[in-house]
Short mmCIF file of C-alpha atoms in Angstrom, two decimals:
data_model
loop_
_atom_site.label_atom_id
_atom_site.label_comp_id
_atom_site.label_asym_id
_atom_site.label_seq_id
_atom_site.Cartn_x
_atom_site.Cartn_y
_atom_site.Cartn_z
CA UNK A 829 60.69 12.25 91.46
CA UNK A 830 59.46 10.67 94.90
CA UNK A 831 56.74 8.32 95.26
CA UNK A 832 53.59 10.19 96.32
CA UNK A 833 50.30 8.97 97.38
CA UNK A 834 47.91 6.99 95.43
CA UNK A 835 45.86 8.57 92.93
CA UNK A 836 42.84 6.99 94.13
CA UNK A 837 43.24 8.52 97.26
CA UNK A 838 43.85 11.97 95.75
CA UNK A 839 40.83 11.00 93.54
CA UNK A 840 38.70 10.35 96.51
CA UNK A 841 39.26 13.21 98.81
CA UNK A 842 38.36 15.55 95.65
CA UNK A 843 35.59 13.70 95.60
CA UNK A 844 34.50 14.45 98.91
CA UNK A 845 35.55 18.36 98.89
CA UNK A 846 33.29 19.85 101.38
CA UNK A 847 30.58 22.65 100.22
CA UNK A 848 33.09 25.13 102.16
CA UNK A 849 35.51 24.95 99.50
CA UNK A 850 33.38 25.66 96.30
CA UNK A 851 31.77 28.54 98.18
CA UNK A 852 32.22 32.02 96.87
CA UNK A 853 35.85 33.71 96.86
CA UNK A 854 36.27 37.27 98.06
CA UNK A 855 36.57 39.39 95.16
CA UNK A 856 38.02 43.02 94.84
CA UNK A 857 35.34 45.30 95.77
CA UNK A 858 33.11 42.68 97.74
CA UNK A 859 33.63 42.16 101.64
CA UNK A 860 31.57 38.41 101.70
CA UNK A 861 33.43 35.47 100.39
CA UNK A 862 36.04 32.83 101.65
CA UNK A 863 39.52 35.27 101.72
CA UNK A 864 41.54 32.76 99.37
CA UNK A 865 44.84 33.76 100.77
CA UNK A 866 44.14 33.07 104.27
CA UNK A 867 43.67 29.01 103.03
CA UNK A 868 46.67 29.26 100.67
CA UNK A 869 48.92 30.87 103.73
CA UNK A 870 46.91 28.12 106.39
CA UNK A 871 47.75 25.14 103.74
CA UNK A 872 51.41 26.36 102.95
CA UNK A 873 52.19 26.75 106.84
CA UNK A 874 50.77 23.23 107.11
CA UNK A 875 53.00 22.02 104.46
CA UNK A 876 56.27 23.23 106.12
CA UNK A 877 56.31 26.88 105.57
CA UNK A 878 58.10 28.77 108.47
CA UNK A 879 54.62 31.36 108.80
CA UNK A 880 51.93 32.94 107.38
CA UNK A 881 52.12 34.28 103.85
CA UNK A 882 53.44 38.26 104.09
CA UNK A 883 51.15 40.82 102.57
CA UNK A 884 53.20 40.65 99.44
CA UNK A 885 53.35 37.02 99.22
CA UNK A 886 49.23 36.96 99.82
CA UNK A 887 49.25 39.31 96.79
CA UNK A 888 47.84 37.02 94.22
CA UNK A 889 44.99 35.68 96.26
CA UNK A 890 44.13 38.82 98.00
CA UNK A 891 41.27 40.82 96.45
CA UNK A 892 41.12 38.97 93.02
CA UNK A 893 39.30 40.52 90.22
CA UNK A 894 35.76 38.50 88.79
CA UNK A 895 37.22 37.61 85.98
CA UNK A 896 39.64 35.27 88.04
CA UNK A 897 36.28 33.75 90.24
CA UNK A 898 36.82 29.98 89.00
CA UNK A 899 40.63 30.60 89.43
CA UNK A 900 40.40 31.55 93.07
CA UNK A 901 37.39 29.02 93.30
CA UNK A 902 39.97 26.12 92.06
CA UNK A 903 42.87 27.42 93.92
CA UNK A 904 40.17 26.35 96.96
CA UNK A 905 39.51 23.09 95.98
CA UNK A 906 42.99 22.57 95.21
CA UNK A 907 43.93 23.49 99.11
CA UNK A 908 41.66 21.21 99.61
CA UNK A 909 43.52 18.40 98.11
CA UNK A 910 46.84 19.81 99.11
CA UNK A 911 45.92 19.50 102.35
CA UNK A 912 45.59 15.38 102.24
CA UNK A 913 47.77 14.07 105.20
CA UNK A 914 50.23 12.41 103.31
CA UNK A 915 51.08 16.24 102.17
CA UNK A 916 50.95 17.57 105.19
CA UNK A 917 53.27 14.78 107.39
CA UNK A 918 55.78 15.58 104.30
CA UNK A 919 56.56 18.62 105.74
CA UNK A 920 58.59 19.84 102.62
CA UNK A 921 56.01 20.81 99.90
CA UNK A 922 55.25 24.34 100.71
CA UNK A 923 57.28 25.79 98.27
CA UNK A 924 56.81 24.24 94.72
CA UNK A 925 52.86 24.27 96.58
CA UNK A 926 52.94 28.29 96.85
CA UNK A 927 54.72 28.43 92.93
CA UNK A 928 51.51 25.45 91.89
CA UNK A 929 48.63 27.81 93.53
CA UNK A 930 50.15 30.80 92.05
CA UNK A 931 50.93 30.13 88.79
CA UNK A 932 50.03 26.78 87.78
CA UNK A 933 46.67 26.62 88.37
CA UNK A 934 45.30 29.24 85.41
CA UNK A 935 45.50 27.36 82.08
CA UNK A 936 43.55 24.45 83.79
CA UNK A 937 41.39 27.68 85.38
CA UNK A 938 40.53 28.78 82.23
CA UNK A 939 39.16 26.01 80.66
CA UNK A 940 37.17 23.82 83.66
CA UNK A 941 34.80 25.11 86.02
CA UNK A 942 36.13 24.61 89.50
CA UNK A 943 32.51 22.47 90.25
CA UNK A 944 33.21 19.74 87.40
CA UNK A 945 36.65 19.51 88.93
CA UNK A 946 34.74 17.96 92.25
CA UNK A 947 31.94 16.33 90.18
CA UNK A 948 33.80 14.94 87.09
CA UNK A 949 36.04 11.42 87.59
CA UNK A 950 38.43 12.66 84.61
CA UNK A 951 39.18 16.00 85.76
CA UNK A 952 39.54 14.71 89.91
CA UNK A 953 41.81 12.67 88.36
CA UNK A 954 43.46 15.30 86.11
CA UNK A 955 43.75 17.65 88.93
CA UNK A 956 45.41 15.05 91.19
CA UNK A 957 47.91 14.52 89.01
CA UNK A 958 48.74 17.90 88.13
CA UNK A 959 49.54 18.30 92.18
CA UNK A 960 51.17 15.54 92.04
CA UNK A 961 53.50 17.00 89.11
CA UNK A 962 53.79 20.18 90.28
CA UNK A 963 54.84 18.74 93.96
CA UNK A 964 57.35 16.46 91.81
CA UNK A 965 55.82 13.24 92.80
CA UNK A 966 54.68 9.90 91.18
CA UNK A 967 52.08 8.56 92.45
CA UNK A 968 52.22 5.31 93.89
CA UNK A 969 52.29 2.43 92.20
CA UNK A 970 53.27 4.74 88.84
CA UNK A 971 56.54 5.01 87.01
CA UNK A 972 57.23 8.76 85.96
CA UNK A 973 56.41 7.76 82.43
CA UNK A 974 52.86 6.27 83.32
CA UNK A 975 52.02 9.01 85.32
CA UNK A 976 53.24 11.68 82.40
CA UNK A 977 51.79 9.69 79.85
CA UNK A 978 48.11 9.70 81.81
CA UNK A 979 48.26 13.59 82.89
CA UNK A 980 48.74 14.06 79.05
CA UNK A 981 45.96 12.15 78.47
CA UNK A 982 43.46 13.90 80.68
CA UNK A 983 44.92 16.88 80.41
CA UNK A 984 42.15 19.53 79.28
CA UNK A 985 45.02 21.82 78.93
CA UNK A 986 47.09 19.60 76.42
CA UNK A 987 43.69 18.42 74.76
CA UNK A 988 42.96 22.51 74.28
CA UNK A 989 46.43 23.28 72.59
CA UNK A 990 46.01 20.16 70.29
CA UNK A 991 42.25 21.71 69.27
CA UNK A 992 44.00 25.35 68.71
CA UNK A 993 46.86 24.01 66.60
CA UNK A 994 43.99 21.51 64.85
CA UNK A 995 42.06 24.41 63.53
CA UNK A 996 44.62 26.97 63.07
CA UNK A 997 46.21 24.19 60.20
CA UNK A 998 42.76 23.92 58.66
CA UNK A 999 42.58 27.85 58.49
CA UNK A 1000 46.12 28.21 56.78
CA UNK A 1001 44.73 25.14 54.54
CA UNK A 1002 41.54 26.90 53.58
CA UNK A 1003 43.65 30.13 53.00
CA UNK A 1004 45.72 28.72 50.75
CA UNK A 1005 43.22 26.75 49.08
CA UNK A 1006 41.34 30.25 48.43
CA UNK A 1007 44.46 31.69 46.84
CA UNK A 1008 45.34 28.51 45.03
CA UNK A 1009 41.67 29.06 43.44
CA UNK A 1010 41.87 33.16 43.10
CA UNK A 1011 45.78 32.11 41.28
CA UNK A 1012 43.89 29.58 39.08
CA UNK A 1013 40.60 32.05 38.47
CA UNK A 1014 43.22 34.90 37.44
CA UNK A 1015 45.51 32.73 35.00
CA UNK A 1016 42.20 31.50 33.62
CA UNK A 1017 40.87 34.85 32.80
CA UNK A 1018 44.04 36.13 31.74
CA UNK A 1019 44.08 33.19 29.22
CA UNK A 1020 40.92 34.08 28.32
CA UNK A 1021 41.19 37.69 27.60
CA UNK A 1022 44.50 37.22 25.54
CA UNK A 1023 42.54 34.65 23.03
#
């Protein structure tokens, strides 16, 4: 991993993500809204791709359905941040940018609305880091371990699995509890009935 830009940086310019890019997406079926792939295919151009996104490549962020409205409205704000001029002047971050936008933004998608992305400190901070992961850069100042060990930390993705595995344990436990109890109620009244 390279050495990337500070986090407070990355922190701030989330921070100070203009109106433009939490306003509606275009949706399937609606012809108002900010067209999602013309930003991705602007920002990966900027970034060091040789042209615009072809109609194929655009295919994710063209026409989305409503159910992926916070997706498409974080894939904005994450342009956004992508677009920082440390990215830009880098010149060679279009490509694991394109594969971040298109795949790696849904778990985080489904969990936090694109607004408390811009408005929390935590999940700025979280959503810098992911870029900076998914670009395969440290930010400055961090070692790769730091930075891992703080993206875990914040990570509302991580923090979700953990919850999931939490109460899937205490089901099994009370299952097993409730048989333990049905085993002991039927070896009582077997007991019972042979006295």
């Amino acid at each position: 991993m390279r050495e990337g830009p500070a986090i407070e940086a990355l922190t701030r310019r989330l921070a100070e993500c203009p109106r433009e890019f939490l306003a509606e997406p275009r949706l399937r079926g609606k012809s108002e809204g900010v067209s999602v792939a013309a930003v991705v295919s602007d920002l990966l151009e900027d970034l060091g791709a040789p042209g615009p996104l072809s109609e194929k490549g655009a295919a994710a962020w063209e026409q989305p359905k409503s159910q992926d409205r916070n997706l498409m409205r974080l894939t904005l704000v994450a342009c956004w941040l992508c677009h920082d001029r440390w990215f830009v002047e880098d010149r060679r971050l279009a490509e694991p940018a394109r594969h971040w936008l298109g795949s790696g933004l849904r778990p985080l998608a489904e969990l936090v609305a694109a607004d408390l992305i811009v408005a929390d400190p935590d999940r700025r901070e979280e959503l810098a880091r992911l870029a900076l992961s998914a670009l395969e850069l440290a930010p400055k100042g961090e070692t790769v371990e730091v930075a891992s060990d703080r993206l875990k930390a914040l990570g509302s993705v991580e923090r979700a699995r953990i919850i999931r595995e939490m109460r899937a344990k205490e089901e099994a436990a009370r299952k097993l509890k409730a048989q333990m109890e049905a085993e002991a109620a039927r070896q009582a009244a077997a007991r019972y009935g042979s006295e």
